[in-house]
Coordinates of C-alpha atoms in Angstrom, one line a residue:
Chain A
X25 CA 0.0 0.0 0.0
X26 CA 2.8 2.4 0.9
X27 CA 4.3 1.7 -2.6
X28 CA 1.2 3.2 -4.2
X29 CA 1.2 6.2 -1.8
X30 CA 4.9 7.1 -2.3
X31 CA 7.3 6.9 -5.2
X32 CA 9.5 3.9 -5.2
X33 CA 12.8 4.2 -3.4
X34 CA 15.5 1.7 -2.5
X35 CA 15.8 3.2 1.0
X36 CA 13.9 1.4 3.8
X37 CA 12.1 2.8 6.9
X38 CA 9.4 4.9 5.2
X39 CA 6.6 3.1 6.9
X40 CA 8.2 3.2 10.3
X41 CA 9.4 6.9 10.2
X42 CA 6.2 8.2 8.6
X43 CA 4.0 6.2 11.0
X44 CA 5.8 7.4 14.1
X45 CA 5.8 11.0 12.8
X46 CA 2.0 11.1 12.1
X47 CA 1.3 9.2 15.4
X48 CA 3.4 11.6 17.6
X49 CA 2.2 14.7 15.7
X50 CA -1.4 13.7 16.3
X51 CA -0.9 12.8 19.9
X52 CA 1.0 15.9 21.0
X53 CA -0.2 18.6 18.7
X54 CA -3.2 17.8 16.5
X55 CA -5.6 16.1 18.9
X56 CA -5.1 18.6 21.7
X57 CA -5.4 21.7 19.4
X58 CA -8.5 20.1 17.7
X59 CA -10.1 19.5 21.1
X60 CA -9.6 23.2 22.0
X61 CA -11.4 24.2 18.8
X62 CA -14.3 21.8 19.5
X63 CA -14.6 23.3 22.9
X64 CA -15.5 26.7 21.4
X65 CA -18.1 24.9 19.2
X66 CA -19.9 23.8 22.3
X67 CA -20.3 27.3 23.7
X68 CA -22.5 29.0 21.0
X69 CA -21.9 31.9 18.8
X70 CA -23.4 34.7 20.9
X71 CA -21.4 33.8 24.0
X72 CA -18.3 33.4 21.9
X73 CA -18.8 36.8 20.3
X74 CA -19.5 38.5 23.6
X75 CA -16.3 37.2 25.0
X76 CA -14.1 38.1 22.1
X77 CA -15.6 41.5 21.6
X78 CA -15.9 42.7 25.1
X79 CA -14.2 46.0 26.0
X80 CA -11.5 44.4 28.1
X81 CA -10.7 41.9 25.3
X82 CA -10.7 44.8 22.7
X83 CA -8.3 46.9 24.8
X84 CA -5.9 43.9 25.1
X85 CA -6.0 43.3 21.3
X86 CA -5.2 47.0 20.8
X87 CA -2.2 46.7 23.1
X88 CA -1.0 43.3 21.9
X89 CA -1.2 44.2 18.2
X90 CA -0.2 47.8 18.5
X91 CA 2.9 47.2 20.6
X92 CA 3.8 44.2 18.4
X93 CA 3.7 46.4 15.3
X94 CA 5.8 49.0 17.0
X95 CA 8.4 46.4 18.2
X96 CA 8.5 44.6 14.8
X97 CA 9.0 48.0 13.1
X98 CA 11.9 48.8 15.4
X99 CA 13.3 45.4 14.9
X100 CA 13.1 45.8 11.0
X101 CA 15.0 49.0 11.0
X102 CA 17.6 48.1 13.7
X103 CA 17.8 44.4 12.5
X104 CA 18.6 45.6 9.0
X105 CA 21.3 47.9 10.4
X106 CA 22.7 45.1 12.6
X107 CA 22.8 42.7 9.7
X108 CA 24.4 45.3 7.4
X109 CA 27.2 46.1 10.0
X110 CA 27.8 42.3 10.7
X111 CA 28.1 41.4 7.1
X112 CA 29.8 44.4 5.5
X113 CA 32.1 45.9 8.2
X114 CA 35.0 44.6 10.3
X115 CA 35.5 45.6 14.0
X116 CA 37.0 44.0 17.1
X117 CA 34.7 41.5 18.8
X118 CA 32.4 41.0 15.8
X119 CA 32.1 37.3 16.3
X120 CA 31.0 37.8 19.9
X121 CA 28.4 40.3 18.8
X122 CA 27.2 38.0 16.1
X123 CA 26.8 35.1 18.5
X124 CA 25.1 37.5 21.2
X125 CA 22.3 38.3 18.6
X126 CA 20.9 34.8 19.4
X127 CA 20.5 35.7 23.1
X128 CA 16.8 36.4 22.9
X129 CA 16.1 33.1 21.2
X130 CA 17.8 31.1 24.0
X131 CA 17.2 33.2 27.1
X132 CA 14.1 32.1 28.9
X133 CA 11.3 34.6 28.6
X134 CA 10.8 34.9 32.4
X135 CA 14.4 35.8 32.9
X136 CA 14.2 38.4 30.1
X137 CA 11.0 39.8 31.8
X138 CA 12.5 40.3 35.3
X139 CA 15.8 41.5 33.9
X140 CA 14.3 44.1 31.6
X141 CA 12.1 45.3 34.4
X142 CA 15.0 45.7 36.7
X143 CA 16.9 47.7 33.9
X144 CA 14.0 49.9 32.8
X145 CA 12.3 50.6 36.2
X146 CA 12.6 54.1 37.6
X147 CA 15.6 53.0 39.8
X148 CA 17.1 50.7 37.1
X149 CA 20.3 51.5 35.2
X150 CA 18.5 52.7 32.0
X151 CA 15.3 53.8 33.7
X152 CA 17.0 56.2 36.1
X153 CA 18.4 58.1 33.1
X154 CA 15.1 58.3 31.3
X155 CA 12.9 59.3 34.4
X156 CA 14.2 62.8 34.8
X157 CA 13.4 63.3 31.1
X158 CA 9.8 62.4 31.9
X159 CA 10.0 59.0 30.0
X160 CA 8.4 56.1 32.0
X161 CA 9.1 52.7 30.4
X162 CA 8.4 50.0 33.1
X163 CA 4.7 49.4 33.9
X164 CA 3.5 51.5 30.8
X165 CA 2.8 50.3 27.2
X166 CA 6.4 51.4 26.4
X167 CA 7.6 48.6 28.7
X168 CA 5.5 46.1 26.5
X169 CA 7.3 47.5 23.4
X170 CA 10.7 47.1 25.0
X171 CA 10.0 43.6 26.0
X172 CA 8.7 42.6 22.5
X173 CA 11.6 44.4 20.8
X174 CA 14.0 42.2 22.8
X175 CA 12.2 39.0 22.0
X176 CA 11.9 39.8 18.2
X177 CA 15.5 41.1 17.8
X178 CA 17.1 38.1 16.2
X179 CA 14.4 37.5 13.5
X180 CA 15.1 40.3 11.1
X181 CA 18.9 40.0 11.6
X182 CA 18.9 36.3 10.9
X183 CA 16.6 36.5 7.8
X184 CA 18.6 39.5 6.3
X185 CA 22.1 38.3 7.1
X186 CA 22.3 35.3 4.6
X187 CA 20.6 37.3 1.8
X188 CA 23.1 40.0 2.3
X189 CA 26.0 37.6 2.3
X190 CA 24.9 36.0 -1.0
X191 CA 24.4 39.4 -2.6
X192 CA 26.9 39.7 -5.4
X193 CA 29.1 42.8 -4.9
X194 CA 29.4 43.1 -8.7
X195 CA 25.9 44.7 -9.0
X196 CA 26.9 47.4 -6.6
X197 CA 30.2 47.9 -8.5
X198 CA 28.2 48.0 -11.8
X199 CA 25.9 50.6 -10.2
X200 CA 28.9 52.7 -9.1
X201 CA 30.5 52.4 -12.6
X202 CA 27.3 53.7 -14.2
X203 CA 27.6 56.8 -12.2
X204 CA 25.3 56.0 -9.3
X205 CA 26.2 57.6 -5.9
X206 CA 26.6 55.3 -2.9
X207 CA 23.2 56.2 -1.5
X208 CA 21.5 55.7 -4.9
X209 CA 23.0 52.3 -5.4
X210 CA 22.0 51.3 -1.9
X211 CA 18.4 52.6 -2.4
X212 CA 17.9 51.3 -5.9
X213 CA 20.0 48.2 -6.0
X214 CA 20.6 46.8 -2.5
X215 CA 17.5 47.6 -0.5
X216 CA 15.0 46.1 -3.0
X217 CA 17.0 42.9 -2.9
X218 CA 16.7 42.8 0.9
X219 CA 13.1 43.8 1.2
X220 CA 11.5 40.2 1.0
X221 CA 13.9 39.1 3.8
X222 CA 13.1 42.2 5.9
X223 CA 9.4 41.6 5.4
X224 CA 9.7 37.9 6.4
X225 CA 11.7 39.0 9.5
X226 CA 9.0 41.6 10.3
X227 CA 6.2 39.1 10.1
X228 CA 8.2 36.4 12.1
X229 CA 8.9 39.0 14.8
X230 CA 5.3 40.3 14.8
X231 CA 3.9 36.8 15.0
X232 CA 6.1 35.9 18.0
X233 CA 5.4 39.2 19.7
X234 CA 1.6 38.9 19.5
X235 CA 1.6 35.6 21.5
X236 CA 4.5 36.5 23.9
X237 CA 3.7 36.2 27.6
X238 CA 6.7 35.6 29.9
X239 CA 8.8 38.6 29.0
X240 CA 5.9 41.0 29.0
X241 CA 4.0 40.4 32.2
X242 CA 6.7 41.5 34.5
X243 CA 7.4 44.9 32.8
X244 CA 3.9 45.8 31.7
X245 CA 2.3 46.2 35.1
X246 CA -0.8 44.4 34.0
X247 CA -3.5 47.0 34.5
X248 CA -6.8 45.9 33.0
X249 CA -7.8 48.1 30.0
X250 CA -4.4 49.7 30.0
X251 CA -1.4 47.4 30.0
X252 CA -3.0 44.0 29.8
X253 CA -2.0 41.9 26.8
X254 CA -4.3 39.2 25.3
X255 CA -2.3 36.2 26.5
X256 CA -2.4 37.5 30.0
X257 CA -6.2 38.0 29.8
X258 CA -6.4 34.3 28.7
X259 CA -4.4 33.3 31.8
X260 CA -6.6 35.6 34.1
X261 CA -9.7 33.9 32.7
X262 CA -8.3 30.5 33.2
X263 CA -7.3 31.3 36.9
X264 CA -10.9 32.3 37.4
X265 CA -11.9 28.9 36.0
X266 CA -13.7 30.7 33.1
X267 CA -12.5 27.9 30.6
X268 CA -14.9 28.9 27.8
X269 CA -13.9 32.5 28.0
X270 CA -10.2 31.6 27.9
X271 CA -10.8 29.3 25.0
X272 CA -12.8 31.9 23.0
X273 CA -9.9 34.4 23.3
X274 CA -7.4 31.7 22.5
X275 CA -9.3 30.8 19.3
X276 CA -9.4 34.5 18.3
X277 CA -5.7 34.7 18.8
X278 CA -5.0 31.4 16.9
X279 CA -7.0 32.7 14.0
X280 CA -4.8 35.8 14.0
X281 CA -1.7 33.7 14.0
X282 CA -2.9 31.5 11.1
X283 CA -3.6 34.7 9.0
X284 CA -0.1 35.7 9.8
X285 CA 1.4 32.3 8.9
X286 CA -0.5 32.6 5.5
X287 CA 1.0 36.1 5.1
X288 CA 4.5 34.8 5.8
X289 CA 4.1 32.0 3.2
X290 CA 2.7 34.5 0.7
X291 CA 5.8 36.7 1.1
X292 CA 8.1 33.8 0.6
X293 CA 6.1 32.6 -2.4
X294 CA 6.2 36.2 -3.8
X295 CA 10.0 36.5 -3.3
X296 CA 10.7 33.1 -4.8
X297 CA 8.6 33.9 -7.8
X298 CA 10.4 37.2 -8.1
X299 CA 13.9 35.7 -8.2
X300 CA 13.1 32.4 -10.0
Chain B
X10 CA 40.5 48.7 12.3
X11 CA 37.5 49.5 10.2
X12 CA 37.7 48.2 6.7
X13 CA 35.5 46.7 4.0
X14 CA 35.6 43.0 4.6
X15 CA 35.4 42.1 0.8
X16 CA 38.3 44.5 -0.3
X17 CA 40.7 44.9 2.6
X18 CA 43.0 47.9 2.1
X19 CA 41.3 49.1 -1.1
X20 CA 39.4 52.4 -1.2
X21 CA 36.8 51.9 -3.8
X22 CA 34.7 55.0 -4.0
X23 CA 31.0 54.2 -4.6
X24 CA 31.4 50.7 -3.3
X25 CA 31.5 51.3 0.3
X26 CA 30.5 54.1 2.7
X27 CA 32.8 56.9 3.9
X28 CA 34.8 56.0 7.0
X29 CA 32.8 58.3 9.4
X30 CA 29.5 56.7 8.2
X31 CA 30.9 53.2 8.8
X32 CA 32.1 54.3 12.3
X33 CA 28.7 55.9 13.0
X34 CA 26.7 52.8 11.9
X35 CA 28.9 50.4 13.9
X36 CA 28.6 52.7 16.9
X37 CA 24.8 52.8 16.6
X38 CA 24.6 49.0 16.3
X39 CA 26.8 48.5 19.3
X40 CA 24.8 50.9 21.4
X41 CA 21.6 49.2 20.5
X42 CA 22.9 45.7 21.2
X43 CA 24.7 46.9 24.3
X44 CA 21.5 48.3 25.9
X45 CA 19.3 45.3 24.8
X46 CA 21.6 42.3 25.0
X47 CA 24.7 43.0 27.1
X48 CA 23.1 45.1 29.9
X49 CA 20.5 42.5 30.7
X50 CA 23.2 39.8 31.1
X51 CA 25.1 42.1 33.5
X52 CA 22.0 42.9 35.4
X53 CA 21.1 39.2 36.0
X54 CA 24.4 38.5 37.7
X55 CA 24.7 41.8 39.6
X56 CA 21.2 41.3 41.0
X57 CA 21.9 37.7 41.9
X58 CA 25.1 38.5 43.8
X59 CA 23.8 41.8 45.3
X60 CA 23.5 40.3 48.8
X61 CA 26.7 38.3 48.6
X62 CA 27.8 34.8 47.6
X63 CA 26.3 33.1 50.7
X64 CA 22.9 34.4 50.1
X65 CA 23.3 33.3 46.5
X66 CA 24.3 29.8 47.4
X67 CA 21.6 29.5 50.0
X68 CA 18.9 30.4 47.5
X69 CA 20.0 27.7 45.2
X70 CA 20.4 25.1 47.9
X71 CA 17.0 25.8 49.6
X72 CA 14.7 22.8 49.3
X73 CA 12.0 24.5 47.0
X74 CA 14.8 25.7 44.7
X75 CA 16.4 22.3 44.6
X76 CA 12.9 20.7 43.8
X77 CA 12.4 23.3 41.0
X78 CA 15.9 22.4 39.5
X79 CA 15.0 18.7 39.8
X80 CA 11.7 19.1 38.0
X81 CA 13.2 21.2 35.2
X82 CA 15.8 18.5 34.6
X83 CA 13.1 15.9 34.6
X84 CA 10.9 17.7 32.1
X85 CA 13.8 18.5 29.7
X86 CA 15.1 14.9 30.2
X87 CA 11.8 13.5 28.9
X88 CA 11.0 16.1 26.3
X89 CA 14.3 16.4 24.5
X90 CA 14.9 12.6 23.7
X91 CA 11.3 12.2 22.6
X92 CA 11.5 15.2 20.3
X93 CA 14.9 14.1 19.1
X94 CA 13.5 10.7 18.0
X95 CA 10.6 12.4 16.4
X96 CA 12.7 15.0 14.6
X97 CA 14.9 12.2 13.1
X98 CA 11.9 10.2 12.0
X99 CA 10.1 13.1 10.5
X100 CA 13.2 14.3 8.7
X101 CA 13.9 10.8 7.4
X102 CA 10.3 10.4 6.0
X103 CA 10.2 14.0 4.6
X104 CA 13.8 14.3 3.1
X105 CA 14.3 10.9 1.7
X106 CA 11.0 10.0 0.2
X107 CA 8.4 11.6 -2.1
X108 CA 4.7 11.5 -1.1
X109 CA 1.7 13.7 -1.4
X110 CA 0.8 16.2 1.4
X111 CA 4.5 16.8 2.3
X112 CA 4.3 20.5 2.5
X113 CA 1.2 20.3 4.7
X114 CA 3.0 17.9 7.0
X115 CA 5.8 20.4 7.4
X116 CA 3.4 23.2 8.2
X117 CA 1.8 21.1 10.8
X118 CA 5.1 20.3 12.4
X119 CA 5.8 24.0 12.7
X120 CA 2.4 24.7 14.4
X121 CA 3.7 24.8 18.0
X122 CA 6.0 27.6 16.9
X123 CA 3.2 29.9 15.8
X124 CA 1.0 29.2 18.8
X125 CA 1.3 31.4 21.8
X126 CA 2.9 29.5 24.8
X127 CA -0.2 30.4 26.8
X128 CA -2.4 28.6 24.3
X129 CA -0.1 25.5 24.2
X130 CA -0.7 25.2 27.9
X131 CA -4.5 25.9 27.6
X132 CA -5.1 23.1 25.2
X133 CA -3.9 20.5 27.7
X134 CA -6.0 22.1 30.4
X135 CA -9.0 21.8 28.1
X136 CA -8.2 18.1 27.4
X137 CA -7.1 16.9 30.9
X138 CA -8.3 19.5 33.3
X139 CA -11.2 18.9 35.6
X140 CA -13.8 20.5 33.2
X141 CA -11.9 19.1 30.2
X142 CA -12.8 16.4 27.8
X143 CA -11.2 13.7 29.8
X144 CA -11.4 15.4 33.2
X145 CA -14.0 13.4 34.9
X146 CA -12.7 10.1 33.5
X147 CA -9.3 10.8 34.9
X148 CA -10.6 12.1 38.2
X149 CA -12.6 8.9 38.7
X150 CA -9.3 6.9 38.3
X151 CA -7.4 9.4 40.5
X152 CA -4.9 10.3 37.7
X153 CA -3.7 13.9 37.9
X154 CA -2.2 15.4 34.8
X155 CA -3.0 19.1 35.1
X156 CA -1.5 20.9 38.2
X157 CA 0.9 18.0 38.3
X158 CA 4.2 16.8 36.7
X159 CA 2.7 15.0 33.7
X160 CA 1.1 18.2 32.6
X161 CA 4.4 20.1 32.8
X162 CA 6.1 17.4 30.8
X163 CA 3.4 17.4 28.2
X164 CA 3.5 21.3 27.8
X165 CA 7.3 21.2 27.5
X166 CA 7.1 18.5 24.9
X167 CA 4.6 20.6 22.9
X168 CA 6.6 23.9 22.9
X169 CA 9.9 22.2 22.0
X170 CA 8.2 19.9 19.5
X171 CA 9.5 21.3 16.2
X172 CA 13.1 22.2 17.2
X173 CA 15.0 19.1 16.0
X174 CA 12.7 18.4 13.0
X175 CA 13.0 22.0 11.8
X176 CA 16.8 21.8 11.9
X177 CA 17.2 18.4 10.3
X178 CA 14.5 18.6 7.4
X179 CA 16.2 21.3 5.3
X180 CA 19.6 19.8 6.1
X181 CA 18.7 16.3 5.0
X182 CA 16.8 17.6 1.9
X183 CA 19.9 19.6 0.8
X184 CA 22.1 16.5 1.2
X185 CA 19.8 14.3 -1.0
X186 CA 19.9 10.5 -0.7
X187 CA 22.6 9.4 -3.1
X188 CA 25.0 8.4 -0.3
X189 CA 22.4 6.2 1.4
X190 CA 21.4 4.7 -1.9
X191 CA 25.0 3.9 -2.6
X192 CA 25.4 2.3 0.8
X193 CA 22.3 0.2 0.2
X194 CA 23.6 -0.8 -3.3
X195 CA 26.9 -2.0 -1.7
X196 CA 24.9 -4.2 0.6
X197 CA 24.5 -2.3 3.8
X198 CA 21.4 -2.8 6.0
X199 CA 18.9 -0.1 6.7
X200 CA 20.0 0.7 10.3
X201 CA 23.7 0.3 9.2
X202 CA 23.1 2.9 6.5
X203 CA 21.4 5.2 8.9
X204 CA 24.1 5.0 11.6
X205 CA 27.2 4.9 9.3
X206 CA 26.1 7.3 6.5
X207 CA 23.2 9.5 7.6
X208 CA 24.1 10.2 11.2
X209 CA 27.8 11.4 10.5
X210 CA 26.3 13.6 7.7
X211 CA 23.7 15.3 10.0
X212 CA 25.6 15.3 13.3
X213 CA 26.2 19.1 13.6
X214 CA 22.5 19.9 12.7
X215 CA 21.4 17.2 15.1
X216 CA 23.4 18.6 18.0
X217 CA 22.3 22.1 17.2
X218 CA 18.7 21.1 17.2
X219 CA 19.2 19.3 20.5
X220 CA 20.8 22.2 22.4
X221 CA 18.2 24.7 21.2
X222 CA 15.5 22.3 22.1
X223 CA 17.1 21.7 25.6
X224 CA 17.4 25.5 26.2
X225 CA 13.8 26.1 25.4
X226 CA 12.6 23.0 27.4
X227 CA 14.4 24.2 30.5
X228 CA 13.4 27.8 30.2
X229 CA 9.7 27.5 29.1
X230 CA 7.5 29.7 31.1
X231 CA 4.1 30.5 29.6
X232 CA 2.9 27.0 28.8
X233 CA 4.1 25.3 32.0
X234 CA 2.8 28.3 34.0
X235 CA -0.7 27.5 32.8
X236 CA -0.6 23.8 33.6
X237 CA 1.5 23.9 36.8
X238 CA -0.8 25.4 39.4
X239 CA 2.3 26.9 41.1
X240 CA 2.6 24.4 43.9
X241 CA 5.8 25.2 45.7
X242 CA 8.4 22.4 45.8
X243 CA 6.0 20.2 43.7
X244 CA 5.1 21.7 40.4
X245 CA 7.4 24.6 40.1
X246 CA 10.2 24.6 37.4
X247 CA 13.1 27.0 37.7
X248 CA 11.4 29.9 35.7
X249 CA 8.2 29.4 37.8
X250 CA 10.1 29.5 41.0
X251 CA 11.9 32.6 39.9
X252 CA 8.4 34.3 39.2
X253 CA 7.1 33.4 42.7
X254 CA 10.3 34.7 44.4
X255 CA 10.1 37.8 42.3
X256 CA 6.5 38.5 43.2
X257 CA 7.4 38.1 46.9
X258 CA 9.9 40.9 46.4
X259 CA 12.7 38.4 47.1
X260 CA 14.7 39.8 44.2
X261 CA 18.1 38.4 45.0
X262 CA 16.7 34.8 45.2
X263 CA 14.7 35.3 42.0
X264 CA 17.8 36.5 40.1
X265 CA 19.8 33.6 41.5
X266 CA 17.3 31.2 39.9
X267 CA 17.5 33.4 36.7
X268 CA 21.3 33.3 36.8
X269 CA 21.2 29.5 36.4
X270 CA 19.0 29.7 33.3
X271 CA 21.3 32.5 32.0
X272 CA 24.4 30.4 32.4
X273 CA 22.6 27.6 30.4
X274 CA 21.7 30.3 27.7
X275 CA 25.4 31.3 27.5
X276 CA 26.6 27.8 27.2
X277 CA 23.9 27.2 24.4
X278 CA 24.9 30.3 22.4
X279 CA 28.6 29.4 22.8
X280 CA 28.0 25.8 21.6
X281 CA 25.9 27.2 18.7
X282 CA 28.7 29.4 17.6
X283 CA 31.1 26.5 17.9
X284 CA 28.9 24.2 15.8
X285 CA 28.6 26.9 13.2
X286 CA 32.3 27.3 13.0
X287 CA 33.0 23.5 13.0
X288 CA 30.4 22.7 10.3
X289 CA 31.7 25.5 8.1
X290 CA 35.3 24.1 8.4
X291 CA 34.0 20.6 7.5
X292 CA 32.1 22.0 4.4
X293 CA 35.3 23.9 3.4
X294 CA 37.6 20.9 3.9
X295 CA 35.3 18.3 2.4
X296 CA 36.0 19.0 -1.3
X297 CA 39.8 19.1 -0.7
X298 CA 39.6 15.8 1.2
X299 CA 37.7 14.2 -1.7
X300 CA 40.3 15.6 -4.1
X301 CA 43.3 14.2 -2.2
X302 CA 41.6 10.8 -1.7
X303 CA 40.9 10.7 -5.4
X304 CA 44.6 11.4 -6.2
X305 CA 45.7 8.6 -3.9

């Protein structure tokens, strides 16, 4: 039967490997996620809609999506700069800096949360510089942006870096030979080549930021309607044993994630079509 | 010190930026990364040692902290090997064979990456919690999954699910299957081919996936926080214990816990850089090796 399903190969183990993959995937991911979706079906449309469109929920989407957009934009600009500096320039300690970019991927989110709070609070190393200027970061929406910027930092750098490395320097030389100024050849030749990678990095950072929990809850202060992100609202509902409310919000968030995933795939498809 | 990496020593007008622009861009990058990456690292350790070494050691040795460390090791010790086996099996099926629905399968494997950690925990509460699908069945048999160790292990498996597979699938796809086919033609058995041909080819990617998987498994917060119930000394992992201490304004002890995870992170990053470097050397040496072997 497997011979009809797959193309013939002399390598063994397809049945075993495929069987285990599908079994484990279903057990760990598909069945639990499916069960969560089924749970919302049992609650009825009116109740679902009331939960996901209540004022507290709307305020949390506004903060989660707004802060994620700001953070992903900061990451796009500074990530592009970082990738550029790491690929094109030489400076002492470059390899350490390059390795350090992965820190937010590997650092547990709770550690990031308490550390950024200590750093940006009014008595923190950075916060005590900003407080006299009237800028409060910890326990305001700016704190959420700071945490999400930290979490999303590696995405744009790591998507742009390989593209920039592969970029043939001859096209810049050609642009220069044809009389383009440095800024013109960057704007007209280099940046358009990097755009799909920046957009992919932006979408990845944004997707990660929307669902982020651990790094945000310490620095945000968690005031309902003001600095409460959607994932925290889900946890709050769960701790009050409001399972259906939590599930409704989770399904709304999942729907947003799937739209994003689709968007990321579209960008990749678009950039492949463009360079094929 | 600042020079164009592609053309060291040459000053090609129009091909690179003026010296002051380069210096400015490097300074801006280092300032940004310094505030966002380096300062947090320094803060973790200064806060952890603020009350001295004795307090630090005491907060790690204290029974609840020791229990949290043990639980974290148990959860990672179960999650990482399972996801390793899964990753290898999935990559073998996807990279070495052609079958319909392959890209759907890859998308499904990636799902846990695009789901909020909070939701990852929630799905298990909905399945095994008291009001969940299997809740009453489990309660009758006195099996506890949510607010107990099994739930924490399950949530950890879920969030670290794609790591090894995600690393191996593109690697094995790019390597193709000619070498394995040659081994089979020369009479090697299935497992022999796998251990002698495939594993040496994918060892760096494998190691890379495992250390990232392990770092995430030990540091996961959102998903385990939802299923744990925060029972001190029983269902707290290191990050959860740090959260409790932090909320009790016991900042030195909280950062002592955080410093353990930060050390793990630093080791992970260093290993990752080492693996990058090692695998790049092997790729560079491989064609030369083939050439000299061909000459002999």
